[in-house]
Coordinates of C-alpha atoms and ligand atoms in Angstrom, one line a residue:
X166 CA 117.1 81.1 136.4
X167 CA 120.6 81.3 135.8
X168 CA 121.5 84.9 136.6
X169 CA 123.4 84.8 133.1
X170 CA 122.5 88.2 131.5
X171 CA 120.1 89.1 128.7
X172 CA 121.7 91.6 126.3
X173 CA 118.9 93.7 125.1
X174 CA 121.0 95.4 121.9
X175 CA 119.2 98.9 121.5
X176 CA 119.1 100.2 117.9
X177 CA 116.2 101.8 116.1
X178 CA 114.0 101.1 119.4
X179 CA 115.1 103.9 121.6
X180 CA 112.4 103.7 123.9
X181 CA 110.8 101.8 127.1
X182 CA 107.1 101.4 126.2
X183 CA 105.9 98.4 123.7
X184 CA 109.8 97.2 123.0
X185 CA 108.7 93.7 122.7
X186 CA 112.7 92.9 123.2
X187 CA 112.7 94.5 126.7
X188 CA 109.6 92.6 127.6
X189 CA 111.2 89.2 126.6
X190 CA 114.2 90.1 127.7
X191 CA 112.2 91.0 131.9
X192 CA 110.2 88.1 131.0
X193 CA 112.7 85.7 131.4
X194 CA 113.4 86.9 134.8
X195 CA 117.5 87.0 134.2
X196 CA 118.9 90.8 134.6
X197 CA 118.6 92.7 131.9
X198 CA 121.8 94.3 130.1
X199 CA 120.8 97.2 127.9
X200 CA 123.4 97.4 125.3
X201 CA 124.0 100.6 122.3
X202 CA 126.5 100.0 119.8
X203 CA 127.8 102.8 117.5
X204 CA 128.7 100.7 114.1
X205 CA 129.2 103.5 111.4
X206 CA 130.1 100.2 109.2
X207 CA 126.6 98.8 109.1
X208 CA 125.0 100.7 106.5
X209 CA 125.2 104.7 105.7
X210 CA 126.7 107.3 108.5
X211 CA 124.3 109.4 109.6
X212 CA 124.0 112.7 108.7
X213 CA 124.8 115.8 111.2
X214 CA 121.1 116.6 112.3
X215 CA 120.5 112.7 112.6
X216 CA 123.4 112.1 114.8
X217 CA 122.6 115.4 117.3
X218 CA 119.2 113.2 117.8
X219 CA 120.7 110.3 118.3
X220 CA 123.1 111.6 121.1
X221 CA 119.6 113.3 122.9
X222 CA 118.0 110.4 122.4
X223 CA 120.9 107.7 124.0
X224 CA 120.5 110.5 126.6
X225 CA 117.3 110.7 127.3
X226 CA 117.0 106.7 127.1
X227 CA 119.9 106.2 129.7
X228 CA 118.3 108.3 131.8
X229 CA 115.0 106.7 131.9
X230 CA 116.1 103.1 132.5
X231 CA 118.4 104.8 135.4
X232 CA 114.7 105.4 136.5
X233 CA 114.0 101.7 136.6
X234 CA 117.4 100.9 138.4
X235 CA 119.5 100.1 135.0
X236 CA 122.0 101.7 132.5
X237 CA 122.6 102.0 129.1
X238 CA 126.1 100.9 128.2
X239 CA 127.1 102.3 125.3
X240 CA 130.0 100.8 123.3
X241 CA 131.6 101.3 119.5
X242 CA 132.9 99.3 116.9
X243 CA 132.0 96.3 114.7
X244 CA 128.6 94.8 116.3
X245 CA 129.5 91.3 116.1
X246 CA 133.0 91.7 118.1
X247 CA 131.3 94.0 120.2
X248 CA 128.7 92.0 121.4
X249 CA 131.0 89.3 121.4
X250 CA 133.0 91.1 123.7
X251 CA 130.3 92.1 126.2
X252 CA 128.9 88.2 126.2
X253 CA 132.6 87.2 127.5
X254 CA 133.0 90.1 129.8
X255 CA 129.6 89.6 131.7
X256 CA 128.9 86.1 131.2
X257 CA 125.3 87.1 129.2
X258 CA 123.3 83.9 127.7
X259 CA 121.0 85.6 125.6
X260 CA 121.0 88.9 123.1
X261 CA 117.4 90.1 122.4
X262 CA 116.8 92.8 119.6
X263 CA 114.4 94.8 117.6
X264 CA 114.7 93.9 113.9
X265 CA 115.7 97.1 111.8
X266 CA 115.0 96.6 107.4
X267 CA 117.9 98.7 105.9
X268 CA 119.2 95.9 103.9
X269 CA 123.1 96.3 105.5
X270 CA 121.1 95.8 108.9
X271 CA 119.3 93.0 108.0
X272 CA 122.2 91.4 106.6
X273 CA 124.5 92.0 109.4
X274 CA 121.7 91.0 111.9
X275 CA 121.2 87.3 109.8
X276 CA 124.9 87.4 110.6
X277 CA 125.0 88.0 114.2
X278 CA 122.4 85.3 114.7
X279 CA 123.7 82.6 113.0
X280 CA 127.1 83.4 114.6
X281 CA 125.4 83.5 118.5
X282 CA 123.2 80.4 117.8
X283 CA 126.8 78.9 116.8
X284 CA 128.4 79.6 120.0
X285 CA 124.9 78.7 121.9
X286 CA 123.6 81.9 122.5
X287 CA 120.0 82.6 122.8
X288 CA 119.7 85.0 120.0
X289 CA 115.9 86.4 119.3
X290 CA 114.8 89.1 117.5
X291 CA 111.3 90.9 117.9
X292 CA 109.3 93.8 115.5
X293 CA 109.1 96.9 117.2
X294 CA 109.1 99.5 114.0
X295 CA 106.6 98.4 111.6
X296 CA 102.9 97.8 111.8
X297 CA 103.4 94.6 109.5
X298 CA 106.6 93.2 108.4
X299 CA 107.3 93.5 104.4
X300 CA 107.5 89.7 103.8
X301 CA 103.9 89.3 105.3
X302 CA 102.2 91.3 102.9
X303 CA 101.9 90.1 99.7
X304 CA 99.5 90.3 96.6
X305 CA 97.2 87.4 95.5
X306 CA 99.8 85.8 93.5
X307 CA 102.4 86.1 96.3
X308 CA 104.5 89.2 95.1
X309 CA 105.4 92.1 96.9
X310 CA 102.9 95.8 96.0
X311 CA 104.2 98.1 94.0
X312 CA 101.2 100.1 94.0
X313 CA 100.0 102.0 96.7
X314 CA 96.3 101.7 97.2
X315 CA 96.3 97.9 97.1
X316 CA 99.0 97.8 99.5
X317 CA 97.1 99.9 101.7
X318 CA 94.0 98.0 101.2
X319 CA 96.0 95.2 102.3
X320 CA 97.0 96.2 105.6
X321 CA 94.2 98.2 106.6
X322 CA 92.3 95.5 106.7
X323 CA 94.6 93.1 108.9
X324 CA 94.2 93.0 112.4
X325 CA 97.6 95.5 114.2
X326 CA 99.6 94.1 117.1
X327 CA 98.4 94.9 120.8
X328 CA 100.9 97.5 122.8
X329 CA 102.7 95.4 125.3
X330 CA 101.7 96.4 128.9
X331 CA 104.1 98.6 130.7
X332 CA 107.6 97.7 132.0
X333 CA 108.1 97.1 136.2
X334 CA 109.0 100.2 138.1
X335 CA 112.3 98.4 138.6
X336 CA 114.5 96.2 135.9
X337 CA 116.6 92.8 137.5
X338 CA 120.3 94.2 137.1
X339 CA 123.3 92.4 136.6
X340 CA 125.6 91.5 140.0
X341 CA 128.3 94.0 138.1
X342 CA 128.2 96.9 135.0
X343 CA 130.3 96.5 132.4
X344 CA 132.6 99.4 131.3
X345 CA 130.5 102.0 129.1
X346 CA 132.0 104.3 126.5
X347 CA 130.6 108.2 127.4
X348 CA 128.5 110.2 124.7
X349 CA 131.2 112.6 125.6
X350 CA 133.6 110.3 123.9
X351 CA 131.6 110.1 121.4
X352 CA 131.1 113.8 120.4
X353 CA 127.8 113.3 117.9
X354 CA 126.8 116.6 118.6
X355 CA 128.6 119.5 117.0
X356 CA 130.8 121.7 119.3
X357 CA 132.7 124.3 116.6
X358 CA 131.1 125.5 115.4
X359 CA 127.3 124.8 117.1
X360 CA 124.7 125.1 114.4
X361 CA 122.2 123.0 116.6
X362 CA 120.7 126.0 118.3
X363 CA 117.3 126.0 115.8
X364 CA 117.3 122.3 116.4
X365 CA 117.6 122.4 120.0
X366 CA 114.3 124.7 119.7
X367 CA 112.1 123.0 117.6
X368 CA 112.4 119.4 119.0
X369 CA 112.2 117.5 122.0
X370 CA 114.4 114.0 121.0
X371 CA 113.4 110.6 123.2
X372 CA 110.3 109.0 124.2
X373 CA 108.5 111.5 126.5
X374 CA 108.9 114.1 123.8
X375 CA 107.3 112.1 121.2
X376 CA 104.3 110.9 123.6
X377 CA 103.7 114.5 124.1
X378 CA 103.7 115.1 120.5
X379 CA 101.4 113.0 119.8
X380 CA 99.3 113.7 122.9
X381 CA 99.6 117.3 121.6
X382 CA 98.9 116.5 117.6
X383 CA 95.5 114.1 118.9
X384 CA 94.1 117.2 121.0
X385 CA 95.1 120.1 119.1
X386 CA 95.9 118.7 115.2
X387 CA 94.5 115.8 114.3
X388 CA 90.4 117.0 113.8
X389 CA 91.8 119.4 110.7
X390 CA 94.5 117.4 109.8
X391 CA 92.8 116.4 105.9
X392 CA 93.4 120.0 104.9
X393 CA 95.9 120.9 107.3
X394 CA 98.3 118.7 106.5
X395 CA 99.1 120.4 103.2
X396 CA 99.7 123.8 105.1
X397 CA 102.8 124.5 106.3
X398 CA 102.4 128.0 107.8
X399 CA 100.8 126.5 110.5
X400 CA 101.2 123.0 112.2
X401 CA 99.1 120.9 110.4
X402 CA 100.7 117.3 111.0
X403 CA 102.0 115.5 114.1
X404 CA 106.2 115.9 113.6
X405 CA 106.1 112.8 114.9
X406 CA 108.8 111.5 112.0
X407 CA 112.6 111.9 114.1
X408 CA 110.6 110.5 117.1
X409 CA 109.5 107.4 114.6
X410 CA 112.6 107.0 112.9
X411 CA 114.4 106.4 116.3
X412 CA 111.7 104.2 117.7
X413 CA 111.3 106.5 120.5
X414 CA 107.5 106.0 119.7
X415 CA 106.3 102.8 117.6
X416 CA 103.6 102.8 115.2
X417 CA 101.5 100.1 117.2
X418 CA 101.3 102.9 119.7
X419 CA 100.4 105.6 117.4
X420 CA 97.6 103.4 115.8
X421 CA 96.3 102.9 118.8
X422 CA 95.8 106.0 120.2
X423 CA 94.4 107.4 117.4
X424 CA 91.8 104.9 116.7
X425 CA 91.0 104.9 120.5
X426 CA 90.6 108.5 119.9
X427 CA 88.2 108.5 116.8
X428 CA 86.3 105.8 118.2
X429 CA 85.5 108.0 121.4
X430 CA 85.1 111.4 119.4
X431 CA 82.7 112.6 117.0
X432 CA 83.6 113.8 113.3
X433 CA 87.4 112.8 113.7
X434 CA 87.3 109.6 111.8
X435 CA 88.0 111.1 108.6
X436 CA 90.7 113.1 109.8
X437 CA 92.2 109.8 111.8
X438 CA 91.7 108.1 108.4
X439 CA 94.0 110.2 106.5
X440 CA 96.3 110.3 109.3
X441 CA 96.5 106.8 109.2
X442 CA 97.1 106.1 105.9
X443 CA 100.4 108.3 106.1
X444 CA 101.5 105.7 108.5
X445 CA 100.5 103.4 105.9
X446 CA 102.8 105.4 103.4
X447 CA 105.6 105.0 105.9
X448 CA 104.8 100.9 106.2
X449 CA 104.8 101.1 102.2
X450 CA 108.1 103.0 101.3
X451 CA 109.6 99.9 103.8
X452 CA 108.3 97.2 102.2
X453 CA 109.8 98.7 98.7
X454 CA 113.4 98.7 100.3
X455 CA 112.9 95.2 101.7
X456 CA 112.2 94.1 98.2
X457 CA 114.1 96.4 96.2
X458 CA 117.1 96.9 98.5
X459 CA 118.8 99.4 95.7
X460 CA 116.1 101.6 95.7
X461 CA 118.3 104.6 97.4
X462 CA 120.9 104.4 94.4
X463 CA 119.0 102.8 92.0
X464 CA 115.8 104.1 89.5
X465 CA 112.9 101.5 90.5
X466 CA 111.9 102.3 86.8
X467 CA 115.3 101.5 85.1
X468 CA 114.0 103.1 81.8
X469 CA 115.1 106.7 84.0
X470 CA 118.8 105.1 83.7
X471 CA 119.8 107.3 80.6
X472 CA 118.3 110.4 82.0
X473 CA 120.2 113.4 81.0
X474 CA 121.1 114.9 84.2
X475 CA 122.5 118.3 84.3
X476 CA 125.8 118.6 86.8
X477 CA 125.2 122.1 88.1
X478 CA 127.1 123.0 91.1
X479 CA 125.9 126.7 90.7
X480 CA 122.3 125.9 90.6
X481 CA 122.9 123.0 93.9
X482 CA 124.3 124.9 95.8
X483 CA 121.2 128.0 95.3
X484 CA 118.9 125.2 96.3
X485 CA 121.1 123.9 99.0
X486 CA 121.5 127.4 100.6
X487 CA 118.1 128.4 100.2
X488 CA 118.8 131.2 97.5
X489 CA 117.0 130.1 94.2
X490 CA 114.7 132.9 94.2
X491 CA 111.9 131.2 94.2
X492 CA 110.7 131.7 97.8
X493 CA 108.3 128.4 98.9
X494 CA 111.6 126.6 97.7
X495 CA 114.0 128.7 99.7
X496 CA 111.8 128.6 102.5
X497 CA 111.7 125.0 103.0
X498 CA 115.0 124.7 102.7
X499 CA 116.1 127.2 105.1
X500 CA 113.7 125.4 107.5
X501 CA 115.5 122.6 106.9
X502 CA 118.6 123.9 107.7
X503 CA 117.6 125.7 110.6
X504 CA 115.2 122.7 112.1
X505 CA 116.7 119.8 110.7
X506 CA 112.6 119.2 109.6
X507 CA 110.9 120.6 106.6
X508 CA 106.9 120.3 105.5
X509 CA 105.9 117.4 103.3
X510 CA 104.1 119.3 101.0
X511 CA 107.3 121.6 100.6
X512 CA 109.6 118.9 100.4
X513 CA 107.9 117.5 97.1
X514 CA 108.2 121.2 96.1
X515 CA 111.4 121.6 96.7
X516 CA 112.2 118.3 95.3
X517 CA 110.6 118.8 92.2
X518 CA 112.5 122.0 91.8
X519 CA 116.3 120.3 92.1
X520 CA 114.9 117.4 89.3
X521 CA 112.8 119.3 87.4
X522 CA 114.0 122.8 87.2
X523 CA 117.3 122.2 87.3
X524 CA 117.5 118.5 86.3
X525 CA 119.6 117.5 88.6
X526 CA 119.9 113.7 89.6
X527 CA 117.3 113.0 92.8
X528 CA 120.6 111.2 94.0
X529 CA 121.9 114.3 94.9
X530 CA 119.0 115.5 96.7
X531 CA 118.3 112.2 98.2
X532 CA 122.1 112.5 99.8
X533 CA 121.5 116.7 101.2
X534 CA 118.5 115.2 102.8
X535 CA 120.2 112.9 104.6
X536 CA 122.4 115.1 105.9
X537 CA 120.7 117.5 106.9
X538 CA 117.1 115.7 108.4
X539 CA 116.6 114.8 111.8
X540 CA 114.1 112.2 110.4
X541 CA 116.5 110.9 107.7
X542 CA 115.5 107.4 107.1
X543 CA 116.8 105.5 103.9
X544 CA 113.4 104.1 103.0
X545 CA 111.2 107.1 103.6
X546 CA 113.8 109.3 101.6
X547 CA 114.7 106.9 98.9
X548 CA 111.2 105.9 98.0
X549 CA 109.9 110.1 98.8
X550 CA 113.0 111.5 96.3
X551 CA 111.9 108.8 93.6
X552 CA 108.2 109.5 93.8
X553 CA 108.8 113.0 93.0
X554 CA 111.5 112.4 90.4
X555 CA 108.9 109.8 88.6
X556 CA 111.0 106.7 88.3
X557 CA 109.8 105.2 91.6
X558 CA 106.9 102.9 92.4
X559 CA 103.2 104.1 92.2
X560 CA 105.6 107.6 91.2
X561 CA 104.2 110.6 90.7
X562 CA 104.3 111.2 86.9
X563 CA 107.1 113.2 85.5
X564 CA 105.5 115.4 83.8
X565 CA 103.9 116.9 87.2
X566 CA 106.2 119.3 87.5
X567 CA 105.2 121.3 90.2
X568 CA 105.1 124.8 89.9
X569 CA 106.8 126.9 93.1
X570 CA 105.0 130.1 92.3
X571 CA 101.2 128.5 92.4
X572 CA 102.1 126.1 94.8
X573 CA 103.0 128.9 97.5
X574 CA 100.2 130.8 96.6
X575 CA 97.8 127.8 97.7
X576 CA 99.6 126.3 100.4
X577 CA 100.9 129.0 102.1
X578 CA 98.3 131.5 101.0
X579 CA 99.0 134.5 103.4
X580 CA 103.1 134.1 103.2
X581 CA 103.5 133.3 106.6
X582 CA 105.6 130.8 106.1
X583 CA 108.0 132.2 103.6
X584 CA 108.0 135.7 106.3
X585 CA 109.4 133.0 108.6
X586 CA 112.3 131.4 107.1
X587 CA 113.1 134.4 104.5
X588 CA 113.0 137.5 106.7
X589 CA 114.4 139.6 104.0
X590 CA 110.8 138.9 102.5
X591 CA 108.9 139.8 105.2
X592 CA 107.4 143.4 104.6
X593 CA 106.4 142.0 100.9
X594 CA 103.0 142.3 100.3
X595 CA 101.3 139.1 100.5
X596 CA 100.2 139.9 96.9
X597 CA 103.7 139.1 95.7
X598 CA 105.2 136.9 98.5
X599 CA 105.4 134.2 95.8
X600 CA 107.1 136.2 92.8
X601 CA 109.2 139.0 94.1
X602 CA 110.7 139.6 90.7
X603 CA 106.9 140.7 89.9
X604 CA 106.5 143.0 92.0
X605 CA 106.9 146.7 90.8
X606 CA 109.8 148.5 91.9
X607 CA 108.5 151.3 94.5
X608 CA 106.7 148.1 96.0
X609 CA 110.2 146.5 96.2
X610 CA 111.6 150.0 97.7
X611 CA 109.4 150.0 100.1
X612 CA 109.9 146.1 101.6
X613 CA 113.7 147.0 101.4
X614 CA 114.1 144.5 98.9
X615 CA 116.9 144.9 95.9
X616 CA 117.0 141.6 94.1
X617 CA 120.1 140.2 92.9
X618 CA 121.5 142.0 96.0
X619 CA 119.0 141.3 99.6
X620 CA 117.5 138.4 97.6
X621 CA 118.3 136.7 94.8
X622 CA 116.4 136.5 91.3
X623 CA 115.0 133.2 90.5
X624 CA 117.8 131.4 89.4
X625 CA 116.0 129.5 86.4
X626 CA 112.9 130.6 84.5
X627 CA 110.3 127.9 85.9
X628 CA 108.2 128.5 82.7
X629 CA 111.6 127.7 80.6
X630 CA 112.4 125.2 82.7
X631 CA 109.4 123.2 82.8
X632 CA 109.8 123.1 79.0
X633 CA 113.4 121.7 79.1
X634 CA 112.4 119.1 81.4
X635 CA 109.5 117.7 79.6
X636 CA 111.9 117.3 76.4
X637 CA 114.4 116.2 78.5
X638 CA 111.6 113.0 79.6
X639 CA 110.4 113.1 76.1
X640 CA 113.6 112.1 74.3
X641 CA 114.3 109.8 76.9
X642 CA 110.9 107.9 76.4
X643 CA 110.9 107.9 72.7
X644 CA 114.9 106.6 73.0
X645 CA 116.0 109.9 70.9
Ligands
FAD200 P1 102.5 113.4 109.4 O1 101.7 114.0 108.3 O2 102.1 113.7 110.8 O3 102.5 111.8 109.2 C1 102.7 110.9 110.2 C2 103.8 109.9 109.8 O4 103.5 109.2 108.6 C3 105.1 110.6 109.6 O5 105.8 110.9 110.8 C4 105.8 109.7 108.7 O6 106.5 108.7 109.5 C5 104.7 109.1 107.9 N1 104.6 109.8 106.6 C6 103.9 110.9 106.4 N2 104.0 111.2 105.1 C7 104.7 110.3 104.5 C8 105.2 110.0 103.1 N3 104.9 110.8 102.1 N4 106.0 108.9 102.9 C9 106.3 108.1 103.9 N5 105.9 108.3 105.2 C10 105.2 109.3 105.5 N6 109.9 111.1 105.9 C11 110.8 110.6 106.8 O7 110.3 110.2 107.9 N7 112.1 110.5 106.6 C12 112.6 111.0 105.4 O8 113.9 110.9 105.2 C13 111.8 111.6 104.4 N8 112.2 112.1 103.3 C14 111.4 112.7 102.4 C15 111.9 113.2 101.2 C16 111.0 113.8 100.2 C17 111.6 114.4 99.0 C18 109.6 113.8 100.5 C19 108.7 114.4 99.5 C20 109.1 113.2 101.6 C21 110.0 112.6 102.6 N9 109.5 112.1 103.8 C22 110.4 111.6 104.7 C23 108.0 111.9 104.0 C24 107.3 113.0 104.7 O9 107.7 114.3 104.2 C25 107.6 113.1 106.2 O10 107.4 111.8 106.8 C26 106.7 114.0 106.9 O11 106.8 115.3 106.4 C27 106.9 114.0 108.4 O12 106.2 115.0 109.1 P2 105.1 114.5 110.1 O13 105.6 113.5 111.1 O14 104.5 115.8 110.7 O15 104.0 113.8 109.2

């Protein structure tokens, strides 16, 4: 022991439990520095709802390892000179850290390494956010999937990492703290105005809130979860994604728990089995981005290239506002803007609307989504917006273009969840939740409604619409 510091550099590991950095880092029996660094540079800046999660989370995070006698120091700027900086000030030997796959992270962290095993720096990085790394899962003839049943074959079928056993009660800390920036400084979250409110209510950000979630999705969720995961008037899936995303919980966990759970419970193992696999659809849209490293900005199927997108500020900013007309599509995206969150089964609706309804680039969307998520994540988005759109990998086809209208009626069969997030709606008979402008007019008198005035008229004719985007796909495939 040399009493030199380990730096263990936080990132997309926010959390105590099974952060196989940590554990080296204790394991070596030197004090442990916990380190955050803000670097906007390294990659895309987060979007508003992401960044209000990241600022609970630090939060959260500080205050648990001032539960085991240490600190979170919390500095900005470029990572390199940062670290650099904190190495010289505290007299640190080592910098351990959870590998992050955005391809600016990854090359920034080849960077970092090479430049502290330069300067003799024990520099070792660890995998705290995937079940299985992309470069070990390859085909038969060595290549990376691009399909997704195969993949998932793959890895179902591999043996998953153990969780790591907990942390001591109490961390080694250094003889003296450095200086720490304050999240005060800071200021991630919003102050004027403060649109956080619906976000503050729906979501508890850092580690004990995503245990409970999932403690809460395995006892109350998880047995109906084959069918109820397509509904989203009720909760039907586990919201664990923000609490993902931020490694406040890792996957190795979440496997875990639910596999220990079907094994000791009758009838659930179906239910874990689909669960599952949606962690397996997480694993796969990372392992595209590792090999295809322009797949947010870039068609996976380059034949989409000459697309004829529409620019149609009008028709954007309906969708963006939640004022199309079209109310499963409004819906979602009012939840979105009031929870930072919005259904999966709605967001491929209301994807499908911006590409194929209005043709307009899944670029666009892609970037709203960013900004406004609390789960934003570059490979879960990209891959997600070019699945709907049709030019990604193992894509929906383009010609499913999903139609709002039926898919409300299914999936949110009673209206409940359009009477949530479009209260002018609410006292619509659930007959015509899904098609106001079909309803006759006393039946519109008596909800209070007045389209075009309390809410709008559908903003394209889907029927129309449909027809214009399948020509549009057409003459692009037959190079007109
Ligand atoms: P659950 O159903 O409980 O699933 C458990 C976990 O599996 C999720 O937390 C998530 O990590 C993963 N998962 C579930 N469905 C998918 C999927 N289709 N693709 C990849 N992983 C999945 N998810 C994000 O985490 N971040 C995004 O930025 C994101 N953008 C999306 C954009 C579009 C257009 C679409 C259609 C989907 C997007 N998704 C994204 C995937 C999915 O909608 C969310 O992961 C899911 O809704 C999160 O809710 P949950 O945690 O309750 O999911």
């Amino acid at each position: 022991m040399t009493d030199a510091p380990v730096i263990v550099w936080f990132r997309q590991d926010l959390r105590l439990a099974d952060n196989p950095a940590l554990v080296a880092a204790i394991a070596t029996g030197e004090p442990v520095l916990p380190v955050y660094i803000l670097a906007y540079q390294d990659g895309r800046v987060p979007g508003g709802a992401s960044r209000w999660w990241l600022d609970r989370s630090l939060a959260t995070l500080d205050i648990a390892l001032q539960e085991h006698g240490a600190r979170l120091i919390l500095r900005t700027g470029d990572a390199a000179d940062t670290l650099a900086a904190v190495l010289r000030e505290t007299g640190a030997g080592a910098v351990f850290w959870n590998r992050c796959y955005e391809p600016a992270a990854i090359a920034r962290d080849k960077r970092i390494k090479a430049m502290l095993q330069a300067a003799g720096i024990d520099a070792q990085s660890f995998n705290a956010a995937l079940l299985h790394e992309p470069w070990t899962v390859k085909t038969q003839q060595g290549q990376p999937y691009k399909v997704f049943t195969p993949f998932w074959r793959a890895i179902r079928a591999l043996p998953k990492g153990a969780v790591l056993p907990s942390i001591p009660k109490s961390l080694p800390s250094p003889a003296a703290w450095p200086g720490s920036e304050t999240l005060a400084d800071w200021a991630l979250k919003p102050a004027k105005p403060d649109w956080t409110r619906g976000l503050r209510d729906a979501w508890q950000p850092g580690e004990c809130g995503a245990k409970e979630r999932l403690n809460a999705f395995i006892d109350d969720t998880l047995a109906d979860y084959r069918t109820g995961r397509d509904r989203p008037d009720f909760v039907g899936t586990s919201r664990l994604s923000p609490h993902l995303h931020f490694g406040e919980i890792g996957p190795r966990q979440i496997w875990h728990a639910i596999t220990t759970h079907a094994a000791a419970s009758d009838g659930t193992d179906s239910a874990a089995e689909s669960f599952l696999r949606e962690l397996g659809w997480r694993e796969f849209t990372h392992h595209l981005l590792y090999h295809w490293p322009d797949l947010p900005d870039v068609n996976w199927k380059r034949s989409f290239d000459g697309f004829p997108w529409r620019d149609d500020a009008m028709g954007l900013a309906a969708w963006q506002r939640g004022l199309t007309g079209y109310p499963i599509v409004d819906a979602g995206m009012r939840e979105l803007w009031q929870i930072g969150w919005m259904h999966n089964r709605v967001r491929m609706i209301a994807a499908s609307f911006l590409i194929k309804d209005l043709l307009i680039d899944w670029r666009i969307g892609e970037k709203w989504f960013w900004d406004t998520l609390v789960d934003a994540d570059l490979a879960q988005n990209a891959a997600s917006w070019q699945w709907v759109a049709g030019s990604g990998a193992d894509a929906a086809p383009f010609f499913r273009v999903f139609n709002p209208v039926l898919q409300g009626q299914k999936f949110d069969p009673d209206g409940t969840y359009v009477r949530r997030f479009v209260p002018e709606l609410a006292k619509l008979p659930t007959e015509h939740i899904h098609a106001p402008w079909e309803a006759p007019a006393p039946v519109l008198d008596r909800a209070g409604i007045a389209l075009g005035a309390t809410y709008p008229k559908p903003i394209v004719d889907h029927k129309r619409a449909r027809e214009r985007a399948l020509a549009a796909y057409q003459a692009l495939s037959s190079g007109d």
